[in-house]
Each structure stands twice: as structure tokens, then as C-alpha cells.
DNA sequence: TACTAAGCGAGACGGTACGTCCGGTCTTTTG
DNA sequence: CAAAAGACCGGACGTACCGTCTCGCTTAGTA
């Protein structure tokens, strides 16, 4: 998602190199792994990508924008495979997310980007739209599937029902994502099958208590 | 915790100024609030503290060490007030932690420090010992209190019982801290009384399901 | 004479700014007059030149190199005007050199640079090639003119004659330059017409005594 | 000549260590040889002397004062031995001065101190009184001896005679000292017996031509 | 086929902060 | 008191990046 002129067609002049785009994003992720956010430099990314610094700045306004774009795509690989029952589905996605965060590139990328966002509202917004909100779909999808299977009661109809559903989805998202992130980055212990099972057990059991 | 020579007594030469220590740490926290990690500069901290840059470097080897030390103390204020029942205790600590993270200084500090730690093992260890582990005591204490009240069954005696208890404490810590951090820093919505209540409800209900 | 890549043609990238070169050298001379070698700082020179400090360091490796280059050109203005007879020629060049060293920029520059060279062989070589050797031409030229006028006997032919001529030229150069420098910088009295006359008289008279 | 309190006797308190004085001056000369003026640091001198920096500053107000004092004594060893005739006397003192300046400590010291003086009038005055003027006695003494031997005519009596004598002495001093210094420090070739002989020849022959 | 507009590599540019070093002062304890 | 030790402030050092700029050259589409 480099910030280019809008009309991709018929613009005069030499077109941007798609290969450069790819090389830059790959180089950014590689540099992030090797160096972390703080030590990553635009010059180094350019050199890794075999590209001039100008080519970076023609596409992204600054380091933040570039890194967020380079990182966002990493989180798109999460899926909710249908494993037959809600608990299995939850465990599956927990393990997936845990595995994702176990990779140094994603770990570094996520934390760096979130940290930088604490004092940069525009960046925070970009992160939310590019990364976080795209994953909430997993919670919504899992809930729908469970309702179809009869494991969860259907939504209360009407606006207050929808509101309650949204609130619960938000809580679950914070719980799952937060627990995984905390275990990975702060506690620094692995998200293994056993831990995923215990987490999903607590969640399922606990959610019953929310009216 | 500046890295000073060990023997505080009878060393020859002019002793380090304790006032400078304090001024520097205060200035660091203030700068962190105003500027965030990335923009914070040693020169600025020195100027705020009314101190020469050399005085900073005499005490801390670099920015990371200084900021971690400046930040660590902020998390010591968390307590577990006895509110009569386990749910109230949990809600209380959740709200406390939420309020703590709502302050810009703590929010910025925590994330910055954690992010930096993803590529710096020494820093990660320093964080864990200086910040994280000191808060696990809250979970342990809450559990003991609830057992005394009869709200939770006593620990199974023997080593495997202790192990199970430790594992559960770890899960709870990740769940509570993770959810609060995630809500505050990623979802960017407040930890209010209502959310704290829902979280504690899920937790209490869910914990019953673990064996 | 900034230390740049050799080929001035067809090099890729933005070319060095010639205006910056000039501004820096001018600023260096000005700073040298105002502050002297010891107090001269690269930051100050950069500020006077309206240039970033990096631009200085891109061209010169350090203060010494910069100042020598800035100073060297000052000594190129010396000439040997044909005043009709040898004594007048000598007096002319003595007065010229005296006037040159009377200017604070040249005085400061020369001494500073020579002093620094006493412990820096590379610097000494740079000075000799950039400043000193270029002035020996005056002695050689004056001798040739006087021989054409018949005021001095022609060189003895053969290698030993050339050697003797070179030795004498060296002695004369040390005598003239040394006396002027010493009077200006150590004795700190002016090189006026009368002193120039007395010096040239001693020299002319004295040179007759060499074989 | 450290700037000490005036009364050396009966002062209360612990007396200054004379050993420290000597150690400091020796260390200063040594440091000057090793490092040159520019790189010489007070801390280094103190360390070499096995003395605290405070002890330096208690005796000398700053680097300049210390170095000039350390250097001045070096030039006191010049003498004018009576070799029987004027030319031999001159050659003798030329060789002596040449040998003196061949030593790195004197070479460095003299130039450094002179260079620093070009922008510091107080320092220049201190140098003149401590170093230069003390050597003019050699010229005056040589002249007197030659007059007693009948090699030079006696001074013209009266004030204008004295003035002329002083002027000539000044010229000779500038010529001799200047030529030696220039050859040693700029031309960077040795003052050997042959060169000394040629210099004295030119001088003696040339001086006959004055009035 | 030439023209034109933009992309591109290279690298200079003005800034800003880094972490180090030194000058000269101040504050301790020890003699 | 002096001396040794060393902390202190101030300020310059030379380096590293940032994000911008100016070159000469390449690569399209349009005339």
C-alpha cells in the first residue's frame, strides 16, 4: 500500500517498479528482525533492497509508514479452520496466533509498531485499520459458526442485542489476543498446545457466565 | 538503581549527588510523557534535570538503561486491597492497573520498553526482574486470600500440586495483564468499572473449569 | 583542495557545491583571525559558512587539513617584481613578505600550522608541499635575474655547481624567511622599509663571501 | 615559577610539595614530546606526575602558563664559550642552538608556545620575558668580546651610537635565531657544522656592509 | 522517431542527536 | 591546611541517520 498517485493507468512517465516495492517490503521485514525498530535505518533498508533511498521516500512518507505496511501483511495469514466444535476452533486460532508471534519478525514488528503508536495518533489509527480490526473477523466468524452448531444461543434481536454481542466480541478479542501477546512478549514463554487448551477452557467456561 | 561502584561507604573522592539521581529520573519520566521514547534525547533529559550530559552517562550506559530504571518504579504502586470477596478483589486490581496504564507516562514507558526488549535480551531480563515479576505477587496474594475465605479450594499438597498452582497463576497473570494492556494500548478503549466487572466475571467463572 | 574523488567528470550523484567549498575556506580564515587555532571550532566554521558540519567533514578529515588548505592560498600572492637591481628586488620581496605576515590571518595561520606540524609528519609534508616549496621559486627567480643583469656570476657548470647553487638558495631562503618570521612573530616588531634595507644589505654583502 | 603565595616561610598548614613541582614540570615536558601541544591534556600530565589535577591548578592558572614554565628552562642552557675569534663564537652558538632545537621537546615546545601566543598578548609577553629576551644577551656578549679583541670597531659614543648598536643587535638576533628555527622547523633539515659555517660566514661578511 | 514526464541510482545537503573527551571547578576523605 | 580522588558543568569532538535535494540516466507512453 505505498502512497502513490491514484490513477494507476495512463499516467505519463515511467511507471513505478513493482519489483522495487516487493524488494523494499522484504528488506524492511528482514531489517526489522535483524536490528529491531530502533536500529533500523532507511539507508540500510535501501541497501538491502538494492534500491536508492529516494525510491523509498517516493513511496512512503517516513519510517513509520513503511514499517507498518511491511508488517501488516504478516497478520493476514490467520484463519479460522472449522475443527468441528467451538473449543477446538478457539484452540486452533490461539495456537496459530501463538505460532505467528513466535517468529521474530512478527514479534518485533508488532511491539515496535504498537509502542511507536503510543505517542502518534495517526500511526495508531493506521495500525488499527491495517492490522487489528482485520483480525476481529475471526471472533465474529467463530461466534457465528458456534451459533449455527447450537453451541451458543443466537443473538438477541434488536439494537441492544447487537450492542451486547459487539461488547462481548471486544472482550473476547482483548482476552485472547492480550493473553497470547503477554505470554509471548512479556512472560516470554511459548504458546504450546497445553496452554492453548487451558486458555480456551477458561474462556468457554467463563463466557457462560455473561448473561 | 544507577550502575555505581558497589561500596557506598568510605570511597575516596566526591560522592555522587543523590539530588542529581532524583532529578534525572524525574526528568526522564517527564520527557517520556512529552516526547515518547523515539524523540526523547539524553541532552533534553540533562537539560530538564539541570545536569550535564556526562552526569547521565556516568550513571547509565545508555538511553535504554536509564528509561527502564525511570519507569520501573511506576509499577510499584499497585496493591491488592482486601474488598471482602474474590470478585471484588479482582475488579479492584483490574481497575487499578487500568488506571495506571491510562496515564501517558506509564503507557508510553511500558510499551516502549517492551518493544525495545524484543531485540535486546539483556534489556528483556532487566524488565522482567524490575517490573513484571514484582507484580505476580498480586495474583499469588489474591489466591491465598480467597483460599482463606473458602472461595477457592486449598492447594493440592505435594510438588505436583504446587506446579499446578504456579501454572494457573501464570495463566491468570497473562490473562489479566494481557487483556488490560491490549484494551488500553491496542483497542485504545478505557478500562472502566463495567469492563472490569465483565472481565472478572469471565475469569471467576472460567477458573472453575480448570480441573 | 578538499580531498575529493579524483574524476571530476561523469561521477554519479549530486556534485559537491563549489560555493560551499569557497564559503568554508573563507569562513575558516575569518574564524582563524577572530579566534586563533585553539579556539577555532568546526561548528563555528560551519555556522559562519552557512553550511552543515557534515559538509565540512565530507571534504576534510579534520581541523588540521581544513586549516592548512585554507591558509595555503594566502601565500600565493607573493611576487618578485623586477625593480631593476638585485638589492631592490630583495627589499621588495622582504617588504611584501613582511606585509603578508603583518596580517593577523596569515600570522596566526602560519604559526599554528607549523606548530601543529612538529608532531604530525603527514601535516608537515602537506605544509611543505602546499606552502613552503611554492615560495622557493622566488629565490631561484631572483638569482636568475641577477645573473642575467651581471650582478651575480653565472652558475658553475656541472653537477657540483648545481648542488652548490641549490645549497646557497636554501641558505638564503632560510635566512630571509626565517628573519622575517622571527621579527614578526617573536620579536614582534614591524618589517618596515628601513629594516628591509638593512637586511638586504647584509645579505648582498654577505653572499659575496661564499666561495 | 609556579604562582604560589609569596611568603615561603612560616605559612601555616602543610607546605607544598617541591617534589610535586618537579614531577609536574617533567611530566609536562614529556607529554609535550609525546603528544604535542594540541593533544596534551591536564589530566594526562597529572597522571604522569602521579599527582591530582587539583595540584596542577593550585600552582598554575591554566595549560598555557604551565607549559610556558615547563619550557622556559630548556633555553637557559645556551652559552657563549670563548673560542678565540668572532666567527668561531658565532658558529659555536649556532650549533648549540641547532642542537637544542633538534630535540623534540624543545622543538615542539617553542613552536607550540609561539603559535599560541599569536592570539594571546599576555602569553606573548610571558614568552618574551621568560625565553626570548634572555637569549639576546648572547648577541650583546659576543659583540663586546669581538670589540675587545679588535675584530669589531668600538661603539660610536653617544645616544645615537647606542641606538644603532641596539638595532644591529636586533637584526643579528632575528637573522641567527630566525634562520636556525626556519631550517629546523620548516625546511626540516639539520643544523650541521657545514651549514653553521656558511651562515656565520655570510653574517660576518655582511655585517661589514652596515654603515 | 522524437518528445516528455516520471522513475531511478547515487550521493551531497542541512539538521539533530549520539556518546566521548577535556578544561577547569567543587566536594569529599585522608594525611 | 595540602593532597588524592573523583564528581560536576559546559562545550567541542567526529559519527550516524533523517528526510530533502540535485544530478545524469533510463523507461515508458504520446506526438
Tab-separated table of N, CA and C in Angstrom, chain A residues 92-153:
chain	number	residue	atom	x	y	z
A	92	UNK	N	-7.415	-23.780	18.051
A	92	UNK	CA	-6.715	-23.683	16.773
A	92	UNK	C	-6.212	-22.277	16.523
A	93	UNK	N	-7.078	-21.305	16.721
A	93	UNK	CA	-6.672	-19.937	16.399
A	93	UNK	C	-5.662	-19.430	17.427
A	94	UNK	N	-5.783	-19.870	18.657
A	94	UNK	CA	-4.798	-19.480	19.670
A	94	UNK	C	-3.421	-19.999	19.296
A	95	UNK	N	-3.401	-21.281	18.892
A	95	UNK	CA	-2.103	-21.841	18.509
A	95	UNK	C	-1.535	-21.133	17.285
A	96	UNK	N	-2.399	-20.835	16.324
A	96	UNK	CA	-1.954	-20.109	15.136
A	96	UNK	C	-1.337	-18.759	15.509
A	97	UNK	N	-2.054	-18.036	16.325
A	97	UNK	CA	-1.578	-16.705	16.710
A	97	UNK	C	-0.277	-16.830	17.508
A	98	UNK	N	-0.247	-17.819	18.380
A	98	UNK	CA	0.974	-18.037	19.153
A	98	UNK	C	2.158	-18.328	18.244
A	99	UNK	N	1.908	-19.175	17.227
A	99	UNK	CA	2.994	-19.519	16.308
A	99	UNK	C	3.443	-18.279	15.541
A	100	UNK	N	2.461	-17.496	15.158
A	100	UNK	CA	2.781	-16.277	14.413
A	100	UNK	C	3.690	-15.374	15.240
A	101	UNK	N	3.331	-15.173	16.500
A	101	UNK	CA	4.122	-14.281	17.345
A	101	UNK	C	5.439	-14.897	17.795
A	102	UNK	N	5.566	-16.188	17.575
A	102	UNK	CA	6.842	-16.794	17.946
A	102	UNK	C	7.920	-16.431	16.933
A	103	UNK	N	7.509	-16.067	15.730
A	103	UNK	CA	8.501	-15.687	14.718
A	103	UNK	C	9.066	-14.311	15.048
A	104	UNK	N	10.366	-14.146	15.002
A	104	UNK	CA	10.975	-12.888	15.443
A	104	UNK	C	10.460	-11.679	14.664
A	105	UNK	N	10.224	-11.871	13.379
A	105	UNK	CA	9.800	-10.726	12.594
A	105	UNK	C	8.461	-10.178	13.077
A	106	UNK	N	7.523	-11.066	13.329
A	106	UNK	CA	6.220	-10.597	13.764
A	106	UNK	C	6.271	-10.047	15.184
A	107	UNK	N	6.991	-10.738	16.020
A	107	UNK	CA	7.106	-10.284	17.401
A	107	UNK	C	7.655	-8.860	17.435
A	108	UNK	N	8.813	-8.679	16.855
A	108	UNK	CA	9.444	-7.372	16.833
A	108	UNK	C	8.528	-6.331	16.191
A	109	UNK	N	7.999	-6.722	15.056
A	109	UNK	CA	7.198	-5.780	14.289
A	109	UNK	C	6.005	-5.298	15.090
A	110	UNK	N	5.280	-6.225	15.661
A	110	UNK	CA	4.068	-5.830	16.366
A	110	UNK	C	4.393	-4.904	17.527
A	111	UNK	N	5.324	-5.308	18.344
A	111	UNK	CA	5.613	-4.493	19.518
A	111	UNK	C	6.155	-3.118	19.129
A	112	UNK	N	7.034	-3.129	18.182
A	112	UNK	CA	7.637	-1.866	17.778
A	112	UNK	C	6.566	-0.896	17.324
A	113	UNK	N	5.707	-1.430	16.508
A	113	UNK	CA	4.685	-0.598	15.896
A	113	UNK	C	3.687	-0.126	16.948
A	114	UNK	N	3.335	-0.994	17.852
A	114	UNK	CA	2.401	-0.588	18.899
A	114	UNK	C	3.051	0.451	19.810
A	115	UNK	N	4.293	0.201	20.143
A	115	UNK	CA	4.982	1.131	21.032
A	115	UNK	C	5.071	2.511	20.406
A	116	UNK	N	5.453	2.522	19.160
A	116	UNK	CA	5.584	3.816	18.488
A	116	UNK	C	4.241	4.529	18.456
A	117	UNK	N	3.176	3.739	18.423
A	117	UNK	CA	1.854	4.347	18.292
A	117	UNK	C	1.402	5.039	19.568
A	118	UNK	N	2.045	4.738	20.669
A	118	UNK	CA	1.526	5.312	21.923
A	118	UNK	C	1.655	6.824	21.957
A	119	UNK	N	2.528	7.370	21.128
A	119	UNK	CA	2.619	8.831	21.089
A	119	UNK	C	2.350	9.383	19.698
A	120	UNK	N	1.691	8.608	18.865
A	120	UNK	CA	1.445	9.066	17.498
A	120	UNK	C	0.065	8.586	17.073
A	121	UNK	N	-0.896	9.484	17.191
A	121	UNK	CA	-2.275	9.078	16.947
A	121	UNK	C	-2.514	8.611	15.525
A	122	UNK	N	-1.908	9.302	14.571
A	122	UNK	CA	-2.105	8.906	13.180
A	122	UNK	C	-1.604	7.482	12.974
A	123	UNK	N	-0.488	7.198	13.576
A	123	UNK	CA	0.066	5.861	13.452
A	123	UNK	C	-0.851	4.838	14.114
A	124	UNK	N	-1.358	5.198	15.265
A	124	UNK	CA	-2.253	4.271	15.958
A	124	UNK	C	-3.441	3.924	15.057
A	125	UNK	N	-3.989	4.944	14.434
A	125	UNK	CA	-5.146	4.721	13.575
A	125	UNK	C	-4.773	3.812	12.405
A	126	UNK	N	-3.617	4.072	11.820
A	126	UNK	CA	-3.165	3.261	10.699
A	126	UNK	C	-2.996	1.797	11.126
A	127	UNK	N	-2.460	1.614	12.321
A	127	UNK	CA	-2.296	0.253	12.820
A	127	UNK	C	-3.643	-0.414	13.020
A	128	UNK	N	-4.555	0.328	13.655
A	128	UNK	CA	-5.846	-0.301	13.932
A	128	UNK	C	-6.497	-0.736	12.625
A	129	UNK	N	-6.518	0.137	11.652
A	129	UNK	CA	-7.211	-0.218	10.419
A	129	UNK	C	-6.443	-1.275	9.636
A	130	UNK	N	-5.115	-1.216	9.675
A	130	UNK	CA	-4.344	-2.122	8.830
A	130	UNK	C	-4.122	-3.481	9.471
A	131	UNK	N	-4.154	-3.543	10.776
A	131	UNK	CA	-3.804	-4.797	11.438
A	131	UNK	C	-4.904	-5.324	12.342
A	132	UNK	N	-5.233	-4.541	13.339
A	132	UNK	CA	-6.058	-5.082	14.413
A	132	UNK	C	-7.466	-5.411	13.951
A	133	UNK	N	-8.132	-4.408	13.366
A	133	UNK	CA	-9.537	-4.631	13.035
A	133	UNK	C	-9.714	-5.793	12.071
A	134	UNK	N	-8.701	-6.023	11.248
A	134	UNK	CA	-8.825	-7.123	10.289
A	134	UNK	C	-8.851	-8.476	10.981
A	135	UNK	N	-8.413	-8.547	12.206
A	135	UNK	CA	-8.415	-9.837	12.902
A	135	UNK	C	-9.679	-10.066	13.737
A	136	UNK	N	-10.398	-8.991	13.986
A	136	UNK	CA	-11.618	-9.188	14.785
A	136	UNK	C	-12.610	-10.088	14.066
A	137	UNK	N	-12.482	-10.140	12.731
A	137	UNK	CA	-13.350	-11.009	11.935
A	137	UNK	C	-13.319	-12.444	12.450
A	138	UNK	N	-12.160	-12.840	13.016
A	138	UNK	CA	-12.048	-14.217	13.484
A	138	UNK	C	-13.011	-14.478	14.625
A	139	UNK	N	-13.112	-13.516	15.536
A	139	UNK	CA	-14.024	-13.673	16.664
A	139	UNK	C	-15.466	-13.735	16.176
A	140	UNK	N	-15.798	-12.806	15.280
A	140	UNK	CA	-17.165	-12.753	14.778
A	140	UNK	C	-17.517	-14.057	14.062
A	141	UNK	N	-16.585	-14.513	13.222
A	141	UNK	CA	-16.838	-15.734	12.463
A	141	UNK	C	-17.009	-16.939	13.380
A	142	UNK	N	-16.140	-17.036	14.380
A	142	UNK	CA	-16.234	-18.162	15.305
A	142	UNK	C	-17.567	-18.176	16.041
A	143	UNK	N	-17.994	-17.007	16.441
A	143	UNK	CA	-19.277	-16.906	17.145
A	143	UNK	C	-20.425	-17.383	16.253
A	144	UNK	N	-20.394	-16.913	14.993
A	144	UNK	CA	-21.479	-17.304	14.073
A	144	UNK	C	-21.507	-18.824	13.882
A	145	UNK	N	-20.330	-19.381	13.666
A	145	UNK	CA	-20.269	-20.832	13.473
A	145	UNK	C	-20.820	-21.584	14.673
A	146	UNK	N	-20.438	-21.135	15.859
A	146	UNK	CA	-20.890	-21.805	17.076
A	146	UNK	C	-22.400	-21.683	17.215
A	147	UNK	N	-22.938	-20.515	16.830
A	147	UNK	CA	-24.388	-20.366	16.907
A	147	UNK	C	-25.070	-21.311	15.940
A	148	UNK	N	-24.518	-21.467	14.737
A	148	UNK	CA	-25.112	-22.389	13.770
A	148	UNK	C	-25.078	-23.824	14.278
A	149	UNK	N	-23.979	-24.156	14.971
A	149	UNK	CA	-23.894	-25.501	15.542
A	149	UNK	C	-24.780	-25.659	16.780
A	150	UNK	N	-25.299	-24.558	17.327
A	150	UNK	CA	-26.115	-24.629	18.528
A	150	UNK	C	-25.297	-24.594	19.800
A	151	UNK	N	-23.991	-24.329	19.683
A	151	UNK	CA	-23.157	-24.287	20.884
A	151	UNK	C	-23.360	-22.984	21.649
A	152	UNK	N	-23.778	-21.963	20.932
A	152	UNK	CA	-24.081	-20.685	21.590
A	152	UNK	C	-25.496	-20.282	21.210
A	153	UNK	N	-26.169	-19.583	22.131
A	153	UNK	CA	-27.529	-19.113	21.804
A	153	UNK	C	-27.448	-18.042	20.715
